[in-house]
Amino acid sequence: LGLTLRLAVFNAILHEIWRLGLLRIEAPIPDDLPVNIAAVQLDGRLPPVLVKSPPGAPLPFEAQIGALQVTVTTDPEQPPDVYDMSARAGLGISLAGGRLQLTLDGDPDISAELVASGAARPALPPAALEALIASVVWPLATDALGGALDLSIDAIEVDVAAIQGFVPRLRSLALRPIFGGSTRVEDGWIIIEGALGVELGVAAP
């Protein structure tokens, strides 16, 4: 059994997540930072995009989050440091019990570039900010993107009246999709493999 879904559907879902502001995050500040940071805010200026992973990648998809604006405030009396950031990470899709789950890889590829500094020199160089985002902010972003979508895939009840003449003891027949196989992308479609479970209700002899 296979379930096919358009890749564009998932990008529409990610667009709605972005539109609702779920990628607008104020990050908690670790106590062990070597500089005094008052606030770190991340704002997704463009929606994330889901694409097919390059050949050899461990996960079938890649989530690309571009045009992230990150502001780092050290002194509330001064303008913040502003960075442009992009992030890429492998992404998997699973389907169980009618719920579609997106799972982001915990090891993202993050790049940051300083575009404006509120002081003579920024409090965090881009490399330090990339490490901070990966360890502190990325888990929050994965929670925002990894929500489940309820597809309501229920059992299909079959009318057994037409075949009871051949199987007199048959009382009910239901077909239930069971997904949990491999997932792949072909020509813009996501294909999730599964099986078809058959549930029989049989009268006692």
mmCIF file of C-alpha atoms in Angstrom:
data_model
loop_
_atom_site.group_PDB
_atom_site.id
_atom_site.type_symbol
_atom_site.label_atom_id
_atom_site.label_comp_id
_atom_site.label_asym_id
_atom_site.label_seq_id
_atom_site.Cartn_x
_atom_site.Cartn_y
_atom_site.Cartn_z
ATOM 1 C CA LEU A 1 0.000 0.000 0.000
ATOM 2 C CA GLY A 2 1.317 3.459 -0.817
ATOM 3 C CA LEU A 3 0.162 6.949 0.131
ATOM 4 C CA THR A 4 1.190 9.782 -2.187
ATOM 5 C CA LEU A 5 1.115 13.449 -1.189
ATOM 6 C CA ARG A 6 2.307 16.501 -3.086
ATOM 7 C CA LEU A 7 5.502 18.026 -1.749
ATOM 8 C CA ALA A 8 3.848 21.417 -2.298
ATOM 9 C CA VAL A 9 1.278 20.523 0.378
ATOM 10 C CA PHE A 10 4.000 20.296 3.028
ATOM 11 C CA ASN A 11 5.473 23.603 1.931
ATOM 12 C CA ALA A 12 2.013 25.126 2.308
ATOM 13 C CA ILE A 13 1.866 23.731 5.871
ATOM 14 C CA LEU A 14 5.299 25.187 6.663
ATOM 15 C CA HIS A 15 4.148 28.509 5.198
ATOM 16 C CA GLU A 16 1.193 28.541 7.600
ATOM 17 C CA ILE A 17 3.488 27.738 10.543
ATOM 18 C CA TRP A 18 5.632 30.700 9.529
ATOM 19 C CA ARG A 19 2.608 32.963 8.962
ATOM 20 C CA LEU A 20 1.293 32.227 12.457
ATOM 21 C CA GLY A 21 4.564 33.473 13.916
ATOM 22 C CA LEU A 22 5.792 30.153 15.285
ATOM 23 C CA LEU A 23 9.293 30.942 13.992
ATOM 24 C CA ARG A 24 9.386 34.205 15.947
ATOM 25 C CA ILE A 25 11.330 33.011 18.980
ATOM 26 C CA GLU A 26 12.927 34.718 21.951
ATOM 27 C CA ALA A 27 15.756 32.432 22.970
ATOM 28 C CA PRO A 28 16.681 31.647 26.568
ATOM 29 C CA ILE A 29 20.133 32.942 27.452
ATOM 30 C CA PRO A 30 22.629 30.346 28.787
ATOM 31 C CA ASP A 31 24.337 31.278 32.066
ATOM 32 C CA ASP A 32 27.808 30.322 30.813
ATOM 33 C CA LEU A 33 28.058 32.863 27.966
ATOM 34 C CA PRO A 34 31.336 34.815 28.145
ATOM 35 C CA VAL A 35 29.535 38.105 27.369
ATOM 36 C CA ASN A 36 26.560 39.841 28.927
ATOM 37 C CA ILE A 37 23.583 39.216 26.628
ATOM 38 C CA ALA A 38 20.216 40.736 27.508
ATOM 39 C CA ALA A 39 18.122 39.127 24.732
ATOM 40 C CA VAL A 40 18.369 37.043 21.570
ATOM 41 C CA GLN A 41 15.410 37.092 19.197
ATOM 42 C CA LEU A 42 14.952 35.101 16.007
ATOM 43 C CA ASP A 43 12.410 36.030 13.340
ATOM 44 C CA GLY A 44 11.767 33.975 10.206
ATOM 45 C CA ARG A 45 11.372 36.603 7.482
ATOM 46 C CA LEU A 46 10.663 34.017 4.762
ATOM 47 C CA PRO A 47 8.773 30.721 5.172
ATOM 48 C CA PRO A 48 10.793 27.493 5.408
ATOM 49 C CA VAL A 49 10.936 25.252 2.352
ATOM 50 C CA LEU A 50 10.962 21.454 2.190
ATOM 51 C CA VAL A 51 12.959 19.949 -0.690
ATOM 52 C CA LYS A 52 14.293 16.555 -1.720
ATOM 53 C CA SER A 53 17.618 15.740 -0.064
ATOM 54 C CA PRO A 54 20.758 15.443 -2.204
ATOM 55 C CA PRO A 55 21.873 11.896 -3.114
ATOM 56 C CA GLY A 56 23.441 10.006 -0.220
ATOM 57 C CA ALA A 57 21.752 12.043 2.523
ATOM 58 C CA PRO A 58 20.522 9.979 5.513
ATOM 59 C CA LEU A 59 17.022 11.534 5.476
ATOM 60 C CA PRO A 60 14.780 11.819 2.383
ATOM 61 C CA PHE A 61 14.041 15.548 2.787
ATOM 62 C CA GLU A 62 15.808 18.748 3.703
ATOM 63 C CA ALA A 63 14.238 21.724 5.446
ATOM 64 C CA GLN A 64 15.727 25.035 4.361
ATOM 65 C CA ILE A 65 15.081 28.062 6.532
ATOM 66 C CA GLY A 66 16.417 31.216 4.939
ATOM 67 C CA ALA A 67 16.323 34.950 5.660
ATOM 68 C CA LEU A 68 16.264 34.540 9.416
ATOM 69 C CA GLN A 69 16.875 37.805 11.194
ATOM 70 C CA VAL A 70 18.561 37.494 14.585
ATOM 71 C CA THR A 71 18.906 40.436 16.975
ATOM 72 C CA VAL A 72 21.282 40.277 19.953
ATOM 73 C CA THR A 73 20.840 42.905 22.655
ATOM 74 C CA THR A 74 23.608 43.528 25.176
ATOM 75 C CA ASP A 75 22.659 46.996 26.411
ATOM 76 C CA PRO A 76 18.996 48.096 26.274
ATOM 77 C CA GLU A 77 20.249 51.668 25.825
ATOM 78 C CA GLN A 78 22.063 50.793 22.579
ATOM 79 C CA PRO A 79 20.816 49.424 19.248
ATOM 80 C CA PRO A 80 21.077 45.614 18.998
ATOM 81 C CA ASP A 81 23.436 43.651 16.792
ATOM 82 C CA VAL A 82 21.585 42.321 13.748
ATOM 83 C CA TYR A 83 22.509 39.164 11.836
ATOM 84 C CA ASP A 84 21.158 37.437 8.750
ATOM 85 C CA MET A 85 21.054 33.693 9.219
ATOM 86 C CA SER A 86 20.111 30.603 7.242
ATOM 87 C CA ALA A 87 19.690 27.022 8.399
ATOM 88 C CA ARG A 88 19.438 23.657 6.667
ATOM 89 C CA ALA A 89 18.639 20.304 8.224
ATOM 90 C CA GLY A 90 17.574 16.842 7.202
ATOM 91 C CA LEU A 91 13.923 16.060 7.728
ATOM 92 C CA GLY A 92 12.007 12.803 7.981
ATOM 93 C CA ILE A 93 8.283 12.105 7.690
ATOM 94 C CA SER A 94 6.499 9.337 9.543
ATOM 95 C CA LEU A 95 2.862 8.322 9.626
ATOM 96 C CA ALA A 96 1.354 6.278 12.451
ATOM 97 C CA GLY A 97 -2.212 6.071 13.679
ATOM 98 C CA GLY A 98 -3.369 8.589 11.080
ATOM 99 C CA ARG A 99 -0.979 11.291 12.351
ATOM 100 C CA LEU A 100 1.706 12.686 10.092
ATOM 101 C CA GLN A 101 4.856 13.724 11.960
ATOM 102 C CA LEU A 102 7.742 15.869 10.707
ATOM 103 C CA THR A 103 11.067 15.157 12.411
ATOM 104 C CA LEU A 104 13.991 17.553 12.005
ATOM 105 C CA ASP A 105 17.569 16.354 12.319
ATOM 106 C CA GLY A 106 19.199 17.605 15.508
ATOM 107 C CA ASP A 107 22.449 18.610 13.733
ATOM 108 C CA PRO A 108 21.658 21.592 11.474
ATOM 109 C CA ASP A 109 23.930 23.446 9.065
ATOM 110 C CA ILE A 110 23.720 27.081 10.227
ATOM 111 C CA SER A 111 25.428 30.153 8.782
ATOM 112 C CA ALA A 112 25.263 33.729 10.114
ATOM 113 C CA GLU A 113 26.436 37.086 8.802
ATOM 114 C CA LEU A 114 26.597 40.329 10.784
ATOM 115 C CA VAL A 115 24.699 43.105 8.979
ATOM 116 C CA ALA A 116 24.539 45.818 11.682
ATOM 117 C CA SER A 117 26.299 46.336 14.995
ATOM 118 C CA GLY A 118 25.019 48.513 17.817
ATOM 119 C CA ALA A 119 28.541 49.065 19.189
ATOM 120 C CA ALA A 120 32.097 49.332 17.885
ATOM 121 C CA ARG A 121 32.289 45.542 17.746
ATOM 122 C CA PRO A 122 29.537 42.921 18.080
ATOM 123 C CA ALA A 123 29.075 41.091 21.362
ATOM 124 C CA LEU A 124 29.005 37.743 19.541
ATOM 125 C CA PRO A 125 31.031 36.973 16.405
ATOM 126 C CA PRO A 126 28.996 35.078 13.770
ATOM 127 C CA ALA A 127 30.636 31.734 14.646
ATOM 128 C CA ALA A 128 29.671 32.102 18.323
ATOM 129 C CA LEU A 129 26.119 33.038 17.347
ATOM 130 C CA GLU A 130 25.873 29.985 15.088
ATOM 131 C CA ALA A 131 26.875 27.761 18.028
ATOM 132 C CA LEU A 132 24.335 29.501 20.290
ATOM 133 C CA ILE A 133 21.519 29.051 17.769
ATOM 134 C CA ALA A 134 22.398 25.380 17.202
ATOM 135 C CA SER A 135 22.456 24.520 20.921
ATOM 136 C CA VAL A 136 19.701 26.755 22.304
ATOM 137 C CA VAL A 137 17.368 28.043 19.596
ATOM 138 C CA TRP A 138 17.330 25.088 17.196
ATOM 139 C CA PRO A 139 15.478 22.760 19.622
ATOM 140 C CA LEU A 140 12.745 25.416 19.901
ATOM 141 C CA ALA A 141 12.524 25.676 16.116
ATOM 142 C CA THR A 142 12.269 21.900 15.749
ATOM 143 C CA ASP A 143 9.367 21.871 18.212
ATOM 144 C CA ALA A 144 7.625 24.569 16.175
ATOM 145 C CA LEU A 145 8.097 22.733 12.869
ATOM 146 C CA GLY A 146 7.611 19.195 14.097
ATOM 147 C CA GLY A 147 3.926 19.272 14.962
ATOM 148 C CA ALA A 148 1.664 16.428 13.883
ATOM 149 C CA LEU A 149 -1.005 16.682 11.195
ATOM 150 C CA ASP A 150 -4.072 14.521 11.756
ATOM 151 C CA LEU A 151 -5.025 12.852 8.478
ATOM 152 C CA SER A 152 -7.863 10.823 10.070
ATOM 153 C CA ILE A 153 -7.056 7.591 8.251
ATOM 154 C CA ASP A 154 -9.639 5.239 9.741
ATOM 155 C CA ALA A 155 -10.647 1.680 8.952
ATOM 156 C CA ILE A 156 -12.890 1.192 5.903
ATOM 157 C CA GLU A 157 -15.936 -0.923 6.681
ATOM 158 C CA VAL A 158 -16.955 -3.270 3.840
ATOM 159 C CA ASP A 159 -20.538 -4.480 3.325
ATOM 160 C CA VAL A 160 -20.248 -8.282 3.571
ATOM 161 C CA ALA A 161 -23.782 -9.079 2.388
ATOM 162 C CA ALA A 162 -22.626 -9.824 -1.164
ATOM 163 C CA ILE A 163 -20.051 -12.413 -0.085
ATOM 164 C CA GLN A 164 -21.763 -14.054 2.885
ATOM 165 C CA GLY A 165 -23.172 -16.698 0.503
ATOM 166 C CA PHE A 166 -19.582 -17.919 0.036
ATOM 167 C CA VAL A 167 -18.506 -17.375 3.666
ATOM 168 C CA PRO A 168 -21.619 -17.832 5.830
ATOM 169 C CA ARG A 169 -19.779 -17.243 9.115
ATOM 170 C CA LEU A 170 -18.416 -13.867 8.007
ATOM 171 C CA ARG A 171 -20.045 -11.058 9.986
ATOM 172 C CA SER A 172 -17.803 -8.044 9.269
ATOM 173 C CA LEU A 173 -14.861 -6.993 7.154
ATOM 174 C CA ALA A 174 -12.723 -3.880 7.595
ATOM 175 C CA LEU A 175 -9.636 -2.652 5.782
ATOM 176 C CA ARG A 176 -7.164 -0.565 7.809
ATOM 177 C CA PRO A 177 -4.170 1.243 6.249
ATOM 178 C CA ILE A 178 -0.933 0.600 8.190
ATOM 179 C CA PHE A 179 1.949 2.963 7.439
ATOM 180 C CA GLY A 180 5.495 2.667 8.697
ATOM 181 C CA GLY A 181 7.535 1.731 5.653
ATOM 182 C CA SER A 182 10.062 3.792 3.727
ATOM 183 C CA THR A 183 9.407 7.331 2.486
ATOM 184 C CA ARG A 184 10.779 8.748 -0.775
ATOM 185 C CA VAL A 185 10.287 11.636 -3.192
ATOM 186 C CA GLU A 186 9.547 11.200 -6.896
ATOM 187 C CA ASP A 187 8.658 13.996 -9.343
ATOM 188 C CA GLY A 188 7.334 16.331 -6.663
ATOM 189 C CA TRP A 189 5.346 13.637 -4.835
ATOM 190 C CA ILE A 190 6.027 12.170 -1.395
ATOM 191 C CA ILE A 191 5.441 8.409 -1.376
ATOM 192 C CA ILE A 192 4.923 6.713 1.999
ATOM 193 C CA GLU A 193 4.897 2.921 1.851
ATOM 194 C CA GLY A 194 2.678 0.811 4.054
ATOM 195 C CA ALA A 195 0.410 -2.220 4.159
ATOM 196 C CA LEU A 196 -3.287 -2.975 4.242
ATOM 197 C CA GLY A 197 -4.537 -4.719 7.369
ATOM 198 C CA VAL A 198 -7.666 -6.884 7.035
ATOM 199 C CA GLU A 199 -9.910 -7.285 10.083
ATOM 200 C CA LEU A 200 -12.469 -10.107 9.943
ATOM 201 C CA GLY A 201 -15.402 -10.675 12.250
ATOM 202 C CA VAL A 202 -16.368 -14.358 12.141
ATOM 203 C CA ALA A 203 -19.251 -16.070 13.931
ATOM 204 C CA ALA A 204 -18.433 -18.981 16.226
ATOM 205 C CA PRO A 205 -18.993 -22.422 14.670
#
